[in-house]
Amino acid sequence: MAIKSSMRGTSAIEDSLSEASLTEASLPQHVAIIMDGNGRWAQKQGKLRTFGHKAGVDAVRSSVRYARKKGIKALTLFAFSSENWKRPKDEVKILMQLFNLVLSSEVKKLNKNNIRLNVIGDLSAFEQKLVSKIRKAEDLTKNNTALTLNIAANYGGRWDIVNAAKKIAEDAKQGLVNIEDISEDSFGAYTCMSDLPPLDLMIRTGGDHRVSNFLLWQCAYAEFYFCETLWPDFDEQKFNDAILDFCQRQRRFGQTGEQVSPENQGQG
Ligand code: IPE
Ligand code: IPE
Ligand code: MG
């Protein structure tokens, strides 16, 4: 399907999306984004890296707005990895302050828009005050149903898997789980976001083609979309480009193209 590059603006987004969804697979239910490129975006303008992190907050807002509008059920944003502690102390400090500020300024709006906020990652490294604020925000929004917004903070895919293994081992020790019964499904239930639809699409901005220890378990059958755009420039149109690309793909999950083609659906 040709997507006219001259199409810009909200109505163009609507037109191109409905055109794509008519002919191709349905919209992703769960999208994750590795929001990369803040530092380079700022440095290109001769500014400090932290200026890029602040600008990145606007891109977070527009992505949430887009996901909410399109009816995507879950949006998972990589905000701070378990490896990002290795950055200069001042940058880590600013990132923590920014996280704190954004929580204060955005939670009411999220709640008003029927968005559930969920923070995934090892929170034991955060200050108790920040953890309480996160838990309060999660509690306030827990019954919201339009979109689940997961913020990955001090998150690592390997941590997620090890954490699940520890929890299942604990349950086995207490006799709640039989080792013979452990399956991909039952193990998966101990990983982050097992209550949400499976990950359909993983986007990485900033030009690098790697996973950087994000959602290792969950990305098993996700589609990947990489773009050069630096995160602060990732707007609704850019998000829409990624969704359109996704809608044109054939997801085979191990089967052949013929098996999953629409003509053969429902024929066993
Ligand atoms: C992503 O942008 C934000 C975080 C990792 C917190 P970067 O800060 O990694 O920006 P680049 O990749 O250095 O440009
Ligand atoms: C991944 O970006 C982490 C986040 C976006 C939060 P990084 O910039 O930390 O990734 P690497 O170090 O280039 O792999
Ligand atoms: Mg980076």
mmCIF file of C-alpha atoms and ligand atoms in Angstrom:
data_model
loop_
_atom_site.group_PDB
_atom_site.id
_atom_site.type_symbol
_atom_site.label_atom_id
_atom_site.label_comp_id
_atom_site.label_asym_id
_atom_site.label_seq_id
_atom_site.Cartn_x
_atom_site.Cartn_y
_atom_site.Cartn_z
ATOM 1 C CA MET A 1 0.000 0.000 0.000
ATOM 2 C CA ALA A 2 1.457 3.343 -0.992
ATOM 3 C CA ILE A 3 1.382 5.959 1.730
ATOM 4 C CA LYS A 4 1.505 9.419 0.261
ATOM 5 C CA SER A 5 4.382 11.321 1.838
ATOM 6 C CA SER A 6 2.470 14.555 1.335
ATOM 7 C CA MET A 7 -0.182 13.331 3.793
ATOM 8 C CA ARG A 8 0.276 15.268 6.974
ATOM 9 C CA GLY A 9 -1.970 16.323 9.861
ATOM 10 C CA THR A 10 -4.605 14.528 11.889
ATOM 11 C CA SER A 11 -7.106 13.851 9.113
ATOM 12 C CA ALA A 12 -4.319 12.402 6.973
ATOM 13 C CA ILE A 13 -3.423 10.150 9.903
ATOM 14 C CA GLU A 14 -7.048 9.012 10.131
ATOM 15 C CA ASP A 15 -7.280 8.433 6.358
ATOM 16 C CA SER A 16 -4.039 6.508 6.042
ATOM 17 C CA LEU A 17 -4.776 4.395 9.100
ATOM 18 C CA SER A 18 -8.258 3.420 8.058
ATOM 19 C CA GLU A 19 -6.938 2.592 4.587
ATOM 20 C CA ALA A 20 -4.260 0.357 6.096
ATOM 21 C CA SER A 21 -6.557 -1.364 8.550
ATOM 22 C CA LEU A 22 -9.057 -2.149 5.813
ATOM 23 C CA THR A 23 -6.522 -4.110 3.817
ATOM 24 C CA GLU A 24 -4.056 -5.356 6.428
ATOM 25 C CA ALA A 25 -3.802 -6.873 9.872
ATOM 26 C CA SER A 26 -5.408 -5.027 12.745
ATOM 27 C CA LEU A 27 -3.755 -2.397 14.902
ATOM 28 C CA PRO A 28 -1.273 -3.536 17.526
ATOM 29 C CA GLN A 29 -2.785 -3.931 20.973
ATOM 30 C CA HIS A 30 0.493 -3.530 22.807
ATOM 31 C CA VAL A 31 3.324 -1.251 21.689
ATOM 32 C CA ALA A 32 6.654 -0.717 23.440
ATOM 33 C CA ILE A 33 9.074 2.097 22.691
ATOM 34 C CA ILE A 34 12.792 2.422 23.378
ATOM 35 C CA MET A 35 12.861 6.199 23.569
ATOM 36 C CA ASP A 36 16.418 6.810 22.433
ATOM 37 C CA GLY A 37 18.281 9.868 21.178
ATOM 38 C CA ASN A 38 17.606 12.593 23.761
ATOM 39 C CA GLY A 39 21.288 13.293 24.370
ATOM 40 C CA ARG A 40 22.201 13.546 20.692
ATOM 41 C CA TRP A 41 19.163 15.733 20.026
ATOM 42 C CA ALA A 42 20.418 18.252 22.603
ATOM 43 C CA GLN A 43 24.078 18.004 21.614
ATOM 44 C CA LYS A 44 23.201 18.732 17.985
ATOM 45 C CA GLN A 45 21.965 22.105 19.216
ATOM 46 C CA GLY A 46 25.038 22.700 21.344
ATOM 47 C CA LYS A 47 23.064 22.083 24.530
ATOM 48 C CA LEU A 48 23.505 19.801 27.529
ATOM 49 C CA ARG A 49 22.173 16.241 27.247
ATOM 50 C CA THR A 50 19.683 16.921 30.028
ATOM 51 C CA PHE A 51 17.969 19.501 27.803
ATOM 52 C CA GLY A 52 17.139 16.573 25.519
ATOM 53 C CA HIS A 53 15.619 14.579 28.378
ATOM 54 C CA LYS A 54 13.351 17.504 29.220
ATOM 55 C CA ALA A 55 12.309 17.842 25.574
ATOM 56 C CA GLY A 56 11.660 14.095 25.516
ATOM 57 C CA VAL A 57 8.785 14.537 27.963
ATOM 58 C CA ASP A 58 6.732 16.276 25.248
ATOM 59 C CA ALA A 59 7.276 13.295 22.965
ATOM 60 C CA VAL A 60 6.033 11.030 25.775
ATOM 61 C CA ARG A 61 2.881 13.141 26.031
ATOM 62 C CA SER A 62 2.201 13.002 22.311
ATOM 63 C CA SER A 63 2.791 9.231 22.174
ATOM 64 C CA VAL A 64 0.358 8.665 25.015
ATOM 65 C CA ARG A 65 -2.187 10.920 23.318
ATOM 66 C CA TYR A 66 -1.792 9.014 20.046
ATOM 67 C CA ALA A 67 -2.061 5.578 21.662
ATOM 68 C CA ARG A 68 -5.163 6.649 23.588
ATOM 69 C CA LYS A 69 -6.782 8.070 20.461
ATOM 70 C CA LYS A 70 -6.095 4.989 18.370
ATOM 71 C CA GLY A 71 -7.399 2.548 20.970
ATOM 72 C CA ILE A 72 -4.061 0.815 21.548
ATOM 73 C CA LYS A 73 -4.583 -1.122 24.777
ATOM 74 C CA ALA A 74 -1.071 -0.929 26.242
ATOM 75 C CA LEU A 75 1.903 1.373 25.703
ATOM 76 C CA THR A 76 5.195 0.494 27.396
ATOM 77 C CA LEU A 77 7.905 3.155 27.470
ATOM 78 C CA PHE A 78 11.549 2.517 28.355
ATOM 79 C CA ALA A 79 12.437 5.467 30.580
ATOM 80 C CA PHE A 80 15.495 4.244 32.498
ATOM 81 C CA SER A 81 17.335 0.971 32.071
ATOM 82 C CA SER A 82 19.108 -1.048 34.734
ATOM 83 C CA GLU A 83 22.311 -0.080 32.892
ATOM 84 C CA ASN A 84 21.606 3.665 32.873
ATOM 85 C CA TRP A 85 22.981 3.984 36.438
ATOM 86 C CA LYS A 86 26.396 3.870 34.755
ATOM 87 C CA ARG A 87 25.842 7.366 33.354
ATOM 88 C CA PRO A 88 27.404 10.463 34.920
ATOM 89 C CA LYS A 89 25.956 11.114 38.394
ATOM 90 C CA ASP A 90 24.505 14.488 37.402
ATOM 91 C CA GLU A 91 22.622 13.031 34.447
ATOM 92 C CA VAL A 92 21.154 10.247 36.614
ATOM 93 C CA LYS A 93 20.127 12.831 39.204
ATOM 94 C CA ILE A 94 18.351 14.984 36.618
ATOM 95 C CA LEU A 95 16.588 11.937 35.173
ATOM 96 C CA MET A 96 15.277 11.001 38.641
ATOM 97 C CA GLN A 97 14.141 14.583 39.277
ATOM 98 C CA LEU A 98 12.393 14.645 35.918
ATOM 99 C CA PHE A 99 10.605 11.366 36.642
ATOM 100 C CA ASN A 100 9.452 12.817 39.957
ATOM 101 C CA LEU A 101 8.250 16.059 38.365
ATOM 102 C CA VAL A 102 6.411 14.306 35.569
ATOM 103 C CA LEU A 103 4.643 12.054 38.068
ATOM 104 C CA SER A 104 3.480 15.146 39.963
ATOM 105 C CA SER A 105 2.276 17.005 36.897
ATOM 106 C CA GLU A 106 0.746 14.229 34.774
ATOM 107 C CA VAL A 107 -1.021 11.701 36.995
ATOM 108 C CA LYS A 108 -4.238 13.692 37.354
ATOM 109 C CA LYS A 109 -4.438 14.122 33.575
ATOM 110 C CA LEU A 110 -3.826 10.422 33.016
ATOM 111 C CA ASN A 111 -6.591 9.600 35.446
ATOM 112 C CA LYS A 112 -8.983 12.048 33.790
ATOM 113 C CA ASN A 113 -8.293 10.356 30.469
ATOM 114 C CA ASN A 114 -9.093 6.904 31.865
ATOM 115 C CA ILE A 115 -5.424 5.817 31.585
ATOM 116 C CA ARG A 116 -3.963 3.308 34.008
ATOM 117 C CA LEU A 117 -0.363 3.942 35.031
ATOM 118 C CA ASN A 118 1.903 1.079 35.878
ATOM 119 C CA VAL A 119 5.631 1.236 36.632
ATOM 120 C CA ILE A 120 7.714 -1.838 35.838
ATOM 121 C CA GLY A 121 11.260 -2.459 37.025
ATOM 122 C CA ASP A 122 13.258 -2.963 40.184
ATOM 123 C CA LEU A 123 12.030 -0.117 42.355
ATOM 124 C CA SER A 124 14.143 -1.182 45.335
ATOM 125 C CA ALA A 125 16.918 1.132 44.081
ATOM 126 C CA PHE A 126 14.703 4.229 44.235
ATOM 127 C CA GLU A 127 14.210 6.586 47.154
ATOM 128 C CA GLN A 128 11.290 5.566 49.344
ATOM 129 C CA LYS A 129 9.506 8.870 48.671
ATOM 130 C CA LEU A 130 9.555 8.258 44.936
ATOM 131 C CA VAL A 131 8.360 4.664 45.388
ATOM 132 C CA SER A 132 5.402 5.864 47.514
ATOM 133 C CA LYS A 133 4.504 8.409 44.859
ATOM 134 C CA ILE A 134 4.592 5.715 42.176
ATOM 135 C CA ARG A 135 2.424 3.343 44.246
ATOM 136 C CA LYS A 136 -0.080 6.133 44.934
ATOM 137 C CA ALA A 137 -0.329 6.961 41.218
ATOM 138 C CA GLU A 138 -0.781 3.293 40.345
ATOM 139 C CA ASP A 139 -3.465 2.951 42.976
ATOM 140 C CA LEU A 140 -5.340 6.059 41.836
ATOM 141 C CA THR A 141 -5.449 4.873 38.215
ATOM 142 C CA LYS A 142 -5.805 1.119 38.720
ATOM 143 C CA ASN A 143 -9.405 0.851 37.518
ATOM 144 C CA ASN A 144 -8.900 2.869 34.328
ATOM 145 C CA THR A 145 -9.562 0.962 31.145
ATOM 146 C CA ALA A 146 -8.833 3.031 28.013
ATOM 147 C CA LEU A 147 -5.065 2.492 27.952
ATOM 148 C CA THR A 148 -2.460 0.978 30.238
ATOM 149 C CA LEU A 149 0.691 3.075 30.264
ATOM 150 C CA ASN A 150 3.688 1.130 31.553
ATOM 151 C CA ILE A 151 6.775 3.104 32.425
ATOM 152 C CA ALA A 152 9.887 0.942 32.606
ATOM 153 C CA ALA A 153 12.175 2.403 35.263
ATOM 154 C CA ASN A 154 15.309 0.632 36.455
ATOM 155 C CA TYR A 155 14.034 -2.100 34.201
ATOM 156 C CA GLY A 156 16.111 -4.805 32.538
ATOM 157 C CA GLY A 157 14.806 -7.774 30.581
ATOM 158 C CA ARG A 158 17.241 -10.095 32.328
ATOM 159 C CA TRP A 159 16.155 -8.755 35.717
ATOM 160 C CA ASP A 160 12.526 -9.447 34.753
ATOM 161 C CA ILE A 161 13.315 -13.091 33.905
ATOM 162 C CA VAL A 162 15.466 -13.661 36.996
ATOM 163 C CA ASN A 163 12.796 -12.035 39.157
ATOM 164 C CA ALA A 164 10.158 -14.358 37.689
ATOM 165 C CA ALA A 165 12.443 -17.358 38.321
ATOM 166 C CA LYS A 166 12.885 -16.324 41.959
ATOM 167 C CA LYS A 167 9.145 -15.937 42.470
ATOM 168 C CA ILE A 168 8.320 -19.276 40.894
ATOM 169 C CA ALA A 169 11.075 -20.961 42.938
ATOM 170 C CA GLU A 170 9.581 -19.449 46.091
ATOM 171 C CA ASP A 171 6.133 -20.787 45.152
ATOM 172 C CA ALA A 172 7.641 -24.200 44.389
ATOM 173 C CA LYS A 173 9.347 -24.204 47.787
ATOM 174 C CA GLN A 174 5.992 -23.540 49.429
ATOM 175 C CA GLY A 175 4.338 -26.338 47.467
ATOM 176 C CA LEU A 176 2.155 -23.984 45.410
ATOM 177 C CA VAL A 177 3.768 -25.006 42.110
ATOM 178 C CA ASN A 178 4.929 -28.406 40.833
ATOM 179 C CA ILE A 179 8.217 -28.191 38.963
ATOM 180 C CA GLU A 180 6.858 -30.642 36.314
ATOM 181 C CA ASP A 181 3.969 -28.246 35.655
ATOM 182 C CA ILE A 182 6.160 -25.232 34.864
ATOM 183 C CA SER A 183 5.485 -24.211 31.275
ATOM 184 C CA GLU A 184 6.147 -21.168 29.131
ATOM 185 C CA ASP A 185 2.664 -19.939 29.989
ATOM 186 C CA SER A 186 2.897 -20.507 33.714
ATOM 187 C CA PHE A 187 6.414 -19.056 33.882
ATOM 188 C CA GLY A 188 5.351 -16.084 31.750
ATOM 189 C CA ALA A 189 2.662 -15.307 34.301
ATOM 190 C CA TYR A 190 5.432 -14.320 36.733
ATOM 191 C CA THR A 191 7.037 -11.808 34.334
ATOM 192 C CA CYS A 192 6.073 -8.138 34.079
ATOM 193 C CA MET A 193 2.871 -7.250 32.235
ATOM 194 C CA SER A 194 1.542 -10.805 32.009
ATOM 195 C CA ASP A 195 -1.927 -9.346 32.613
ATOM 196 C CA LEU A 196 -1.720 -7.338 29.382
ATOM 197 C CA PRO A 197 -2.010 -8.323 25.714
ATOM 198 C CA PRO A 198 1.222 -9.792 24.283
ATOM 199 C CA LEU A 199 3.708 -7.310 22.882
ATOM 200 C CA ASP A 200 2.929 -6.710 19.203
ATOM 201 C CA LEU A 201 5.303 -3.942 18.230
ATOM 202 C CA MET A 202 8.637 -2.715 19.568
ATOM 203 C CA ILE A 203 9.766 0.678 18.284
ATOM 204 C CA ARG A 204 13.263 2.082 18.777
ATOM 205 C CA THR A 205 14.014 5.687 17.892
ATOM 206 C CA GLY A 206 17.479 7.183 17.558
ATOM 207 C CA GLY A 207 18.911 5.011 14.777
ATOM 208 C CA ASP A 208 20.415 2.102 16.718
ATOM 209 C CA HIS A 209 19.269 -1.439 15.994
ATOM 210 C CA ARG A 210 19.450 -3.168 19.351
ATOM 211 C CA VAL A 211 17.222 -4.202 22.234
ATOM 212 C CA SER A 212 19.403 -2.859 25.082
ATOM 213 C CA ASN A 213 18.007 -5.395 27.564
ATOM 214 C CA PHE A 214 14.378 -4.289 27.157
ATOM 215 C CA LEU A 215 11.441 -6.807 27.317
ATOM 216 C CA LEU A 216 13.546 -9.880 26.406
ATOM 217 C CA TRP A 217 10.846 -12.377 27.365
ATOM 218 C CA GLN A 218 7.961 -10.365 25.971
ATOM 219 C CA CYS A 219 9.494 -9.523 22.563
ATOM 220 C CA ALA A 220 9.628 -13.169 21.400
ATOM 221 C CA TYR A 221 7.116 -12.525 18.607
ATOM 222 C CA ALA A 222 6.962 -8.739 18.539
ATOM 223 C CA GLU A 223 7.512 -6.883 15.290
ATOM 224 C CA PHE A 224 10.471 -4.491 15.397
ATOM 225 C CA TYR A 225 10.466 -0.988 13.954
ATOM 226 C CA PHE A 226 13.600 1.126 13.968
ATOM 227 C CA CYS A 227 13.712 4.770 12.936
ATOM 228 C CA GLU A 228 16.386 7.437 12.759
ATOM 229 C CA THR A 229 14.215 10.057 14.460
ATOM 230 C CA LEU A 230 15.685 11.213 17.764
ATOM 231 C CA TRP A 231 13.158 10.765 20.568
ATOM 232 C CA PRO A 232 12.228 14.464 21.152
ATOM 233 C CA ASP A 233 11.217 14.659 17.456
ATOM 234 C CA PHE A 234 8.997 11.564 17.623
ATOM 235 C CA ASP A 235 5.519 13.034 17.199
ATOM 236 C CA GLU A 236 2.081 11.614 16.393
ATOM 237 C CA GLN A 237 2.871 11.488 12.684
ATOM 238 C CA LYS A 238 6.050 9.486 13.315
ATOM 239 C CA PHE A 239 4.140 7.113 15.600
ATOM 240 C CA ASN A 240 1.536 6.736 12.894
ATOM 241 C CA ASP A 241 4.268 5.872 10.360
ATOM 242 C CA ALA A 242 5.351 3.022 12.648
ATOM 243 C CA ILE A 243 1.783 1.774 13.022
ATOM 244 C CA LEU A 244 1.230 1.866 9.265
ATOM 245 C CA ASP A 245 4.410 -0.124 8.754
ATOM 246 C CA PHE A 246 3.191 -2.675 11.314
ATOM 247 C CA CYS A 247 -0.206 -2.955 9.624
ATOM 248 C CA GLN A 248 1.455 -3.972 6.361
ATOM 249 C CA ARG A 249 3.381 -6.887 7.841
ATOM 250 C CA GLN A 250 2.379 -10.501 7.767
ATOM 251 C CA ARG A 251 2.840 -12.138 11.167
ATOM 252 C CA ARG A 252 3.360 -15.838 10.720
ATOM 253 C CA PHE A 253 4.242 -17.107 14.221
ATOM 254 C CA GLY A 254 6.108 -20.049 12.721
ATOM 255 C CA GLN A 255 3.492 -20.910 10.115
ATOM 256 C CA THR A 256 3.765 -20.388 6.365
ATOM 257 C CA GLY A 257 2.505 -17.318 4.590
ATOM 258 C CA GLU A 258 -0.251 -19.406 2.952
ATOM 259 C CA GLN A 259 -1.465 -20.753 6.279
ATOM 260 C CA VAL A 260 -1.990 -17.321 7.758
ATOM 261 C CA SER A 261 -3.337 -15.599 4.664
ATOM 262 C CA PRO A 262 -6.877 -14.226 5.189
ATOM 263 C CA GLU A 263 -8.377 -16.639 2.593
ATOM 264 C CA ASN A 264 -7.287 -19.639 4.658
ATOM 265 C CA GLN A 265 -8.417 -18.367 8.035
ATOM 266 C CA GLY A 266 -10.917 -20.622 9.744
ATOM 267 C CA GLN A 267 -9.963 -23.641 7.615
ATOM 268 C CA GLY A 268 -8.026 -25.401 10.386
HETATM 269 C C1 IPE B 1 17.380 7.990 25.868
HETATM 270 O O1 IPE B 1 18.184 8.937 25.281
HETATM 271 C C2 IPE B 1 16.981 8.365 27.276
HETATM 272 C C3 IPE B 1 17.577 7.534 28.335
HETATM 273 C C4 IPE B 1 18.346 6.512 28.145
HETATM 274 C C5 IPE B 1 17.238 7.892 29.690
HETATM 275 P P1 IPE B 1 19.744 8.927 25.476
HETATM 276 O O2 IPE B 1 20.093 9.735 26.676
HETATM 277 O O3 IPE B 1 20.281 7.553 25.466
HETATM 278 O O4 IPE B 1 20.237 9.711 24.193
HETATM 279 P P2 IPE B 1 21.478 9.352 23.254
HETATM 280 O O5 IPE B 1 21.271 7.944 22.784
HETATM 281 O O6 IPE B 1 22.690 9.493 24.097
HETATM 282 O O7 IPE B 1 21.387 10.356 22.164
HETATM 283 C C1 IPE B 2 18.051 2.379 26.127
HETATM 284 O O1 IPE B 2 18.794 3.444 25.626
HETATM 285 C C2 IPE B 2 17.421 2.756 27.426
HETATM 286 C C3 IPE B 2 16.362 3.764 27.356
HETATM 287 C C4 IPE B 2 15.860 4.288 26.274
HETATM 288 C C5 IPE B 2 15.808 4.144 28.619
HETATM 289 P P1 IPE B 2 20.364 3.542 25.912
HETATM 290 O O2 IPE B 2 20.823 4.774 25.237
HETATM 291 O O3 IPE B 2 20.658 3.420 27.349
HETATM 292 O O4 IPE B 2 20.904 2.250 25.160
HETATM 293 P P2 IPE B 2 22.376 1.862 24.728
HETATM 294 O O5 IPE B 2 23.256 2.072 25.928
HETATM 295 O O6 IPE B 2 22.771 2.789 23.624
HETATM 296 O O7 IPE B 2 22.287 0.454 24.279
HETATM 297 MG MG MG B 3 20.916 6.316 23.981
#
